[in-house]
């Protein structure tokens, strides 16, 4: 065996050792061994539910939330018809946080906060980034006190405000589309 063959053999042996070490390390990962957390809560209209029934159920969710106290929680604000980013921004300007935007015919888009500009401009900017229309917003997922969320129903653009229980956590609930 000449010098070149010895180097090839050494490199092959070293490569096999690295590969075996990588397999050993990665096989110890328990990312799939643990049970997944259940997404038990959901916002939005159920499949067989009419829009009017959904609006009534959303109103009941506010009543139940008020009974639990004035906790800080998540809610879905559904509009009477698709709205522009500026209109939505005006409605939710004083809300602590807007977590996601629901656009007709598209999945919910999560947005980062806090914002430096007005909410309307920021929402329009986020929709442009995701290549979505800025005049077809059907709802927003928001985070604030139940008493503040309940006041949103007084806005003429708002059809319903649905509130989740106090133990709901971001990324642990689903948001279904609302159909008028």
Coordinates of N, CA and C in Angstrom, one line a residue:
X1 N 0.8 -1.2 0.0 CA 0.0 0.0 0.0 C 0.9 1.2 0.0
X2 N 0.6 2.1 -0.9 CA 1.5 3.3 -1.0 C 0.9 4.4 -0.1
X3 N 1.5 5.6 -0.1 CA 1.1 6.7 0.7 C -0.3 7.2 0.4
X4 N -0.6 7.3 -0.9 CA -1.9 7.8 -1.4 C -3.0 6.9 -0.9
X5 N -2.8 5.6 -1.0 CA -3.8 4.6 -0.5 C -4.0 4.7 1.0
X6 N -3.0 4.9 1.8 CA -3.1 5.1 3.2 C -3.9 6.3 3.6
X7 N -3.7 7.4 2.8 CA -4.5 8.6 3.1 C -5.9 8.4 2.7
X8 N -6.2 7.7 1.6 CA -7.6 7.5 1.2 C -8.3 6.6 2.3
X9 N -7.5 5.6 2.8 CA -8.1 4.7 3.8 C -8.3 5.5 5.1
X10 N -7.4 6.4 5.5 CA -7.6 7.2 6.7 C -8.8 8.2 6.5
X11 N -8.9 8.8 5.4 CA -10.0 9.7 5.1 C -11.4 8.9 5.2
X12 N -11.4 7.8 4.6 CA -12.6 6.9 4.6 C -13.0 6.5 6.0
X13 N -12.0 6.1 6.8 CA -12.3 5.7 8.2 C -12.7 6.9 9.0
X14 N -12.1 8.0 8.8 CA -12.5 9.2 9.5 C -14.0 9.6 9.2
X15 N -14.3 9.6 7.9 CA -15.6 9.9 7.4 C -16.7 9.0 8.0
X16 N -16.3 7.7 8.1 CA -17.3 6.7 8.7 C -17.5 7.0 10.1
X17 N -16.4 7.3 10.8 CA -16.5 7.6 12.3 C -17.4 8.9 12.5
X18 N -17.2 9.9 11.7 CA -18.0 11.1 11.8 C -19.5 10.8 11.5
X19 N -19.8 10.0 10.5 CA -21.1 9.6 10.1 C -21.8 8.8 11.2
X20 N -21.1 7.9 11.8 CA -21.6 7.1 12.9 C -21.9 8.0 14.2
X21 N -21.0 8.9 14.4 CA -21.2 9.8 15.5 C -22.4 10.7 15.3
X22 N -22.6 11.2 14.1 CA -23.8 12.0 13.8 C -25.1 11.2 13.9
X23 N -25.1 10.0 13.5 CA -26.3 9.1 13.6 C -26.5 8.9 15.1
X24 N -25.5 8.6 15.9 CA -25.7 8.4 17.3 C -26.3 9.6 18.0
X25 N -25.8 10.8 17.7 CA -26.3 12.0 18.3 C -27.7 12.3 17.9
X26 N -28.0 12.2 16.6 CA -29.3 12.5 16.1 C -30.4 11.4 16.5
X27 N -30.0 10.2 16.8 CA -30.9 9.2 17.2 C -31.4 9.4 18.6
X28 N -30.6 10.2 19.4 CA -31.0 10.5 20.7 C -32.0 11.6 20.8
X29 N -32.3 12.3 19.7 CA -33.3 13.4 19.7 C -34.7 12.8 20.0
X30 N -35.5 13.5 20.9 CA -36.8 13.0 21.2 C -37.9 14.0 20.7
X31 N -37.6 14.7 19.6 CA -38.6 15.6 19.1 C -39.8 14.9 18.6
X32 N -39.7 13.7 18.2 CA -40.9 13.0 17.8 C -41.4 12.0 18.8
X33 N -40.6 11.8 19.8 CA -41.0 10.8 20.9 C -42.1 11.4 21.8
X34 N -42.1 12.7 22.0 CA -43.0 13.3 22.9 C -44.4 13.5 22.2
X35 N -45.4 13.3 23.0 CA -46.7 13.6 22.3 C -46.9 15.1 22.0
X36 N -47.5 15.4 20.9 CA -47.7 16.7 20.5 C -48.8 17.4 21.3
X37 N -48.6 18.7 21.6 CA -49.6 19.4 22.3 C -50.9 19.5 21.5
X38 N -52.0 19.4 22.2 CA -53.3 19.4 21.5 C -53.8 20.8 21.2
X39 N -54.2 21.1 20.0 CA -54.7 22.4 19.7 C -56.3 22.3 19.9
X40 N -56.7 22.4 21.1 CA -58.1 22.2 21.4 C -59.0 23.4 21.2
X41 N -58.5 24.6 21.3 CA -59.3 25.8 21.1 C -59.3 26.2 19.6
X42 N -60.3 26.8 19.2 CA -60.4 27.3 17.8 C -61.3 28.6 17.7
X43 N -60.9 29.4 16.8 CA -61.7 30.6 16.5 C -62.3 30.5 15.1
X44 N -63.4 31.1 14.9 CA -64.0 31.2 13.6 C -65.2 30.3 13.4
X45 N -65.7 30.3 12.3 CA -67.0 29.6 11.9 C -66.8 28.1 11.7
X46 N -67.6 27.3 12.3 CA -67.6 25.9 12.1 C -68.1 25.6 10.7
X47 N -67.7 24.4 10.2 CA -68.1 24.1 8.8 C -69.6 24.1 8.6
X48 N -70.4 23.6 9.4 CA -71.8 23.5 9.2 C -72.6 24.7 9.8
X49 N -71.9 25.7 10.3 CA -72.5 26.8 11.0 C -72.8 28.0 10.1
X50 N -74.0 28.5 10.2 CA -74.4 29.7 9.4 C -73.7 30.9 10.0
X51 N -73.6 32.0 9.2 CA -73.0 33.2 9.7 C -73.7 33.7 10.9
X52 N -75.0 33.8 10.9 CA -75.8 34.3 12.0 C -75.6 33.4 13.3
X53 N -75.5 32.1 13.1 CA -75.2 31.3 14.3 C -73.9 31.5 14.8
X54 N -72.9 31.7 13.9 CA -71.5 32.1 14.4 C -71.5 33.4 15.2
X55 N -72.2 34.4 14.7 CA -72.2 35.7 15.4 C -72.8 35.5 16.8
X56 N -73.9 34.7 16.9 CA -74.5 34.4 18.2 C -73.5 33.7 19.1
X57 N -72.8 32.7 18.6 CA -71.9 31.9 19.4 C -70.7 32.8 19.8
X58 N -70.3 33.7 19.0 CA -69.2 34.6 19.3 C -69.6 35.5 20.5
X59 N -70.9 36.0 20.4 CA -71.4 36.9 21.5 C -71.4 36.1 22.8
X60 N -71.8 34.8 22.7 CA -71.8 34.0 23.9 C -70.4 33.8 24.5
X61 N -69.4 33.7 23.6 CA -68.0 33.6 24.1 C -67.6 34.8 24.9
X62 N -68.1 36.0 24.5 CA -67.8 37.2 25.3 C -68.4 37.1 26.6
X63 N -69.7 36.7 26.7 CA -70.4 36.6 27.9 C -69.7 35.6 28.9
X64 N -69.3 34.5 28.3 CA -68.6 33.5 29.2 C -67.2 34.0 29.6
X65 N -66.5 34.8 28.8 CA -65.3 35.4 29.1 C -65.4 36.4 30.2
X66 N -66.5 37.2 30.2 CA -66.7 38.2 31.2 C -67.0 37.5 32.5
X67 N -67.7 36.4 32.5 CA -67.9 35.6 33.7 C -66.6 35.1 34.4
X68 N -65.6 34.9 33.5 CA -64.3 34.4 34.1 C -63.5 35.6 34.6
X69 N -63.9 36.8 34.4 CA -63.1 37.9 34.9 C -62.6 38.7 33.7
X70 N -61.9 39.8 34.0 CA -61.4 40.6 32.9 C -60.0 40.2 32.6
X71 N -59.8 39.0 32.1 CA -58.5 38.5 31.8 C -58.0 39.0 30.4
X72 N -56.7 38.8 30.2 CA -56.1 39.2 28.9 C -56.1 37.9 28.1
X73 N -56.7 38.0 26.9 CA -56.8 36.8 26.0 C -56.9 37.1 24.5
X74 N -57.0 36.1 23.8 CA -57.0 36.2 22.3 C -58.5 36.2 21.8
X75 N -58.7 36.9 20.7 CA -60.0 36.9 20.1 C -59.9 37.1 18.6
X76 N -61.0 36.7 18.0 CA -61.1 36.9 16.5 C -62.1 38.0 16.3
X77 N -61.7 39.1 15.6 CA -62.6 40.2 15.3 C -63.0 39.9 13.8
X78 N -64.3 39.7 13.6 CA -64.8 39.4 12.2 C -65.5 40.6 11.7
X79 N -65.3 41.0 10.5 CA -65.9 42.2 10.0 C -67.2 41.9 9.2
X80 N -68.0 42.9 9.1 CA -69.3 42.7 8.4 C -69.1 42.4 6.9
X81 N -68.1 42.9 6.3 CA -67.7 42.6 4.9 C -66.2 42.8 4.8
X82 N -65.5 42.3 3.8 CA -64.1 42.5 3.7 C -63.7 44.0 3.8
X83 N -62.7 44.3 4.6 CA -62.3 45.7 4.9 C -60.9 46.0 4.3
X84 N -60.6 47.3 4.2 CA -59.2 47.7 3.8 C -58.3 47.7 5.0
X85 N -57.0 47.7 4.7 CA -56.1 47.7 5.8 C -56.2 49.0 6.7
X86 N -56.5 50.1 6.1 CA -56.7 51.4 6.8 C -57.9 51.3 7.7
X87 N -59.0 50.7 7.2 CA -60.2 50.6 8.0 C -60.0 49.7 9.2
X88 N -59.3 48.6 9.0 CA -59.0 47.6 10.0 C -58.1 48.3 11.1
X89 N -57.1 49.0 10.6 CA -56.2 49.7 11.4 C -56.9 50.7 12.4
X90 N -57.9 51.4 11.9 CA -58.6 52.3 12.7 C -59.4 51.6 13.8
X91 N -60.0 50.4 13.4 CA -60.8 49.7 14.4 C -59.9 49.1 15.5
X92 N -58.7 48.7 15.2 CA -57.9 48.0 16.2 C -56.7 48.8 16.7
X93 N -56.7 50.1 16.4 CA -55.6 51.0 16.7 C -55.2 50.9 18.2
X94 N -56.2 50.8 19.1 CA -55.9 50.9 20.5 C -55.8 49.5 21.2
X95 N -55.8 48.4 20.4 CA -55.7 47.1 20.9 C -54.2 46.8 21.2
X96 N -54.0 46.1 22.3 CA -52.6 45.8 22.7 C -51.8 45.2 21.6
X97 N -52.4 44.2 21.0 CA -51.6 43.4 19.9 C -52.5 42.8 18.9
X98 N -52.1 42.9 17.6 CA -52.8 42.2 16.5 C -51.8 41.1 16.1
X99 N -52.3 39.9 16.3 CA -51.4 38.7 16.1 C -51.4 38.2 14.6
X100 N -52.6 38.3 14.0 CA -52.7 37.7 12.7 C -53.8 38.4 11.9
X101 N -53.7 38.3 10.6 CA -54.7 38.9 9.7 C -55.4 37.8 8.9
X102 N -56.7 37.8 8.7 CA -57.4 36.9 8.0 C -57.9 37.5 6.7
X103 N -57.4 37.1 5.5 CA -57.8 37.6 4.2 C -58.7 36.6 3.5
X104 N -59.7 37.1 2.9 CA -60.6 36.1 2.2 C -59.9 35.2 1.2
X105 N -60.1 33.9 1.4 CA -59.5 32.9 0.5 C -58.1 32.6 0.8
X106 N -57.5 33.0 1.9 CA -56.1 32.8 2.2 C -55.9 32.3 3.6
X107 N -54.9 31.6 3.9 CA -54.6 31.2 5.3 C -54.3 32.4 6.1
X108 N -54.5 32.3 7.4 CA -54.2 33.4 8.4 C -52.7 33.7 8.3
X109 N -52.5 35.0 8.3 CA -51.1 35.5 8.2 C -50.7 36.1 9.6
X110 N -49.7 35.4 10.3 CA -49.2 36.0 11.5 C -48.4 37.2 11.2
X111 N -48.5 38.2 12.1 CA -47.7 39.4 11.9 C -46.9 39.7 13.2
X112 N -45.7 40.2 13.0 CA -44.9 40.6 14.2 C -45.4 42.0 14.7
X113 N -45.2 42.2 16.0 CA -45.5 43.5 16.6 C -44.4 43.8 17.6
X114 N -44.2 44.9 18.1 CA -45.0 46.2 18.0 C -44.7 46.9 16.7
X115 N -45.5 47.9 16.4 CA -45.5 48.6 15.2 C -44.9 50.0 15.4
X116 N -44.2 50.5 14.4 CA -43.7 51.9 14.5 C -44.6 52.9 13.8
X117 N -45.3 52.4 12.8 CA -46.2 53.3 12.1 C -47.7 53.1 12.6
X118 N -48.6 53.6 11.9 CA -50.0 53.4 12.3 C -50.3 51.9 12.0
X119 N -51.3 51.4 12.7 CA -51.7 50.0 12.5 C -52.1 49.7 11.0
X120 N -52.9 50.7 10.5 CA -53.4 50.5 9.1 C -52.2 50.4 8.1
X121 N -51.2 51.3 8.2 CA -50.1 51.2 7.3 C -49.3 49.9 7.5
X122 N -49.2 49.5 8.8 CA -48.4 48.3 9.1 C -49.1 47.1 8.5
X123 N -50.4 47.0 8.7 CA -51.2 45.9 8.2 C -51.0 45.8 6.6
X124 N -51.2 47.0 6.0 CA -51.0 47.1 4.5 C -49.6 46.6 4.1
X125 N -48.6 47.0 4.9 CA -47.2 46.6 4.6 C -47.0 45.1 4.7
X126 N -47.6 44.5 5.8 CA -47.5 43.1 6.0 C -48.2 42.3 4.9
X127 N -49.4 42.8 4.5 CA -50.1 42.1 3.4 C -49.3 42.2 2.1
X128 N -48.7 43.3 1.8 CA -47.9 43.4 0.6 C -46.7 42.5 0.6
X129 N -46.1 42.3 1.8 CA -45.0 41.3 1.9 C -45.4 39.9 1.6
X130 N -46.6 39.6 2.0 CA -47.2 38.2 1.7 C -48.0 38.2 0.4
X131 N -47.9 39.2 -0.4 CA -48.5 39.3 -1.7 C -50.0 39.0 -1.6
X132 N -50.7 39.6 -0.6 CA -52.1 39.5 -0.4 C -52.8 40.8 -0.6
X133 N -54.1 40.8 -1.1 CA -54.8 42.1 -1.3 C -55.0 42.9 0.0
X134 N -54.9 44.2 0.0 CA -55.0 45.0 1.2 C -56.5 45.4 1.4
X135 N -57.4 45.0 0.6 CA -58.8 45.5 0.7 C -59.7 44.3 0.9
X136 N -59.2 43.1 1.3 CA -60.1 42.0 1.5 C -59.9 41.3 2.9
X137 N -59.7 42.1 3.9 CA -59.4 41.6 5.2 C -60.8 41.2 5.8
X138 N -61.0 40.0 6.2 CA -62.2 39.5 6.8 C -62.2 39.4 8.3
X139 N -61.0 39.4 8.9 CA -60.9 39.4 10.3 C -59.4 39.5 10.8
X140 N -59.3 39.7 12.1 CA -57.9 39.8 12.7 C -58.0 39.1 14.1
X141 N -56.9 38.4 14.4 CA -56.7 37.8 15.7 C -56.0 38.8 16.6
X142 N -56.6 39.2 17.7 CA -56.1 40.2 18.6 C -55.9 39.7 20.0
X143 N -55.1 40.5 20.8 CA -54.8 40.1 22.2 C -55.0 41.3 23.0
X144 N -55.9 41.2 24.0 CA -56.1 42.3 24.9 C -57.1 41.8 26.0
X145 N -57.4 42.7 26.9 CA -58.4 42.4 28.0 C -59.7 42.2 27.4
X146 N -60.5 41.3 28.0 CA -61.8 40.9 27.5 C -62.7 42.2 27.4
X147 N -62.6 43.1 28.4 CA -63.4 44.3 28.4 C -63.1 45.1 27.1
X148 N -61.9 45.2 26.7 CA -61.5 46.0 25.6 C -61.9 45.3 24.3
X149 N -61.8 44.0 24.2 CA -62.2 43.2 23.1 C -63.8 43.3 22.9
X150 N -64.5 43.3 24.0 CA -65.9 43.4 24.0 C -66.4 44.7 23.4
X151 N -65.6 45.8 23.6 CA -66.0 47.1 23.1 C -65.9 47.2 21.6
X152 N -65.1 46.3 21.0 CA -64.9 46.3 19.5 C -66.2 46.0 18.8
X153 N -67.1 45.3 19.4 CA -68.4 45.0 18.7 C -69.2 46.2 18.4
X154 N -68.9 47.3 19.1 CA -69.7 48.6 18.8 C -69.3 49.3 17.5
X155 N -68.1 48.9 17.0 CA -67.7 49.5 15.7 C -68.6 49.0 14.6
X156 N -69.0 49.9 13.7 CA -70.0 49.5 12.6 C -69.4 48.5 11.7
X157 N -68.1 48.4 11.6 CA -67.4 47.5 10.6 C -67.4 46.0 11.2
X158 N -67.6 45.9 12.5 CA -67.4 44.6 13.2 C -68.7 43.8 13.3
X159 N -68.7 42.6 12.8 CA -69.9 41.7 12.9 C -69.8 40.9 14.1
X160 N -68.6 40.4 14.5 CA -68.5 39.5 15.7 C -67.1 39.6 16.3
X161 N -67.1 39.4 17.6 CA -65.9 39.3 18.4 C -66.0 38.0 19.2
X162 N -65.1 37.0 18.8 CA -65.1 35.7 19.5 C -63.9 35.7 20.4
X163 N -64.0 35.3 21.7 CA -62.9 35.3 22.6 C -62.6 33.9 23.1
X164 N -61.4 33.6 23.2 CA -60.9 32.3 23.7 C -60.8 32.2 25.2
X165 N -60.8 31.1 25.8 CA -60.7 31.0 27.3 C -59.3 31.5 27.7
X166 N -59.1 31.8 29.0 CA -57.9 32.5 29.5 C -56.6 31.6 29.3
X167 N -56.8 30.3 29.2 CA -55.6 29.4 29.1 C -55.1 29.2 27.7
X168 N -55.8 29.9 26.7 CA -55.4 29.7 25.3 C -54.0 30.4 25.1
X169 N -53.1 29.7 24.3 CA -51.8 30.2 24.1 C -51.6 30.3 22.6
X170 N -50.8 31.3 22.2 CA -50.6 31.6 20.8 C -49.9 30.4 20.2
X171 N -50.3 30.0 19.0 CA -49.9 28.8 18.2 C -50.4 27.5 18.7
X172 N -51.4 27.6 19.7 CA -52.0 26.4 20.2 C -53.5 26.4 20.0
X173 N -53.9 27.2 19.0 CA -55.4 27.2 18.6 C -55.4 27.5 17.1
X174 N -56.5 27.0 16.6 CA -56.7 27.2 15.1 C -57.6 28.4 14.9
X175 N -57.5 28.9 13.6 CA -58.4 30.0 13.2 C -59.0 29.5 11.9
X176 N -60.3 29.3 11.9 CA -61.0 28.9 10.7 C -61.6 30.1 10.0
X177 N -61.8 30.0 8.7 CA -62.3 31.2 8.0 C -63.8 31.4 8.3
X178 N -64.2 32.6 8.1 CA -65.6 33.0 8.3 C -66.2 33.3 7.0
X179 N -67.3 32.7 6.7 CA -68.0 32.9 5.4 C -69.3 33.7 5.6
X180 N -69.5 34.7 4.9 CA -70.7 35.6 5.1 C -71.9 35.0 4.5

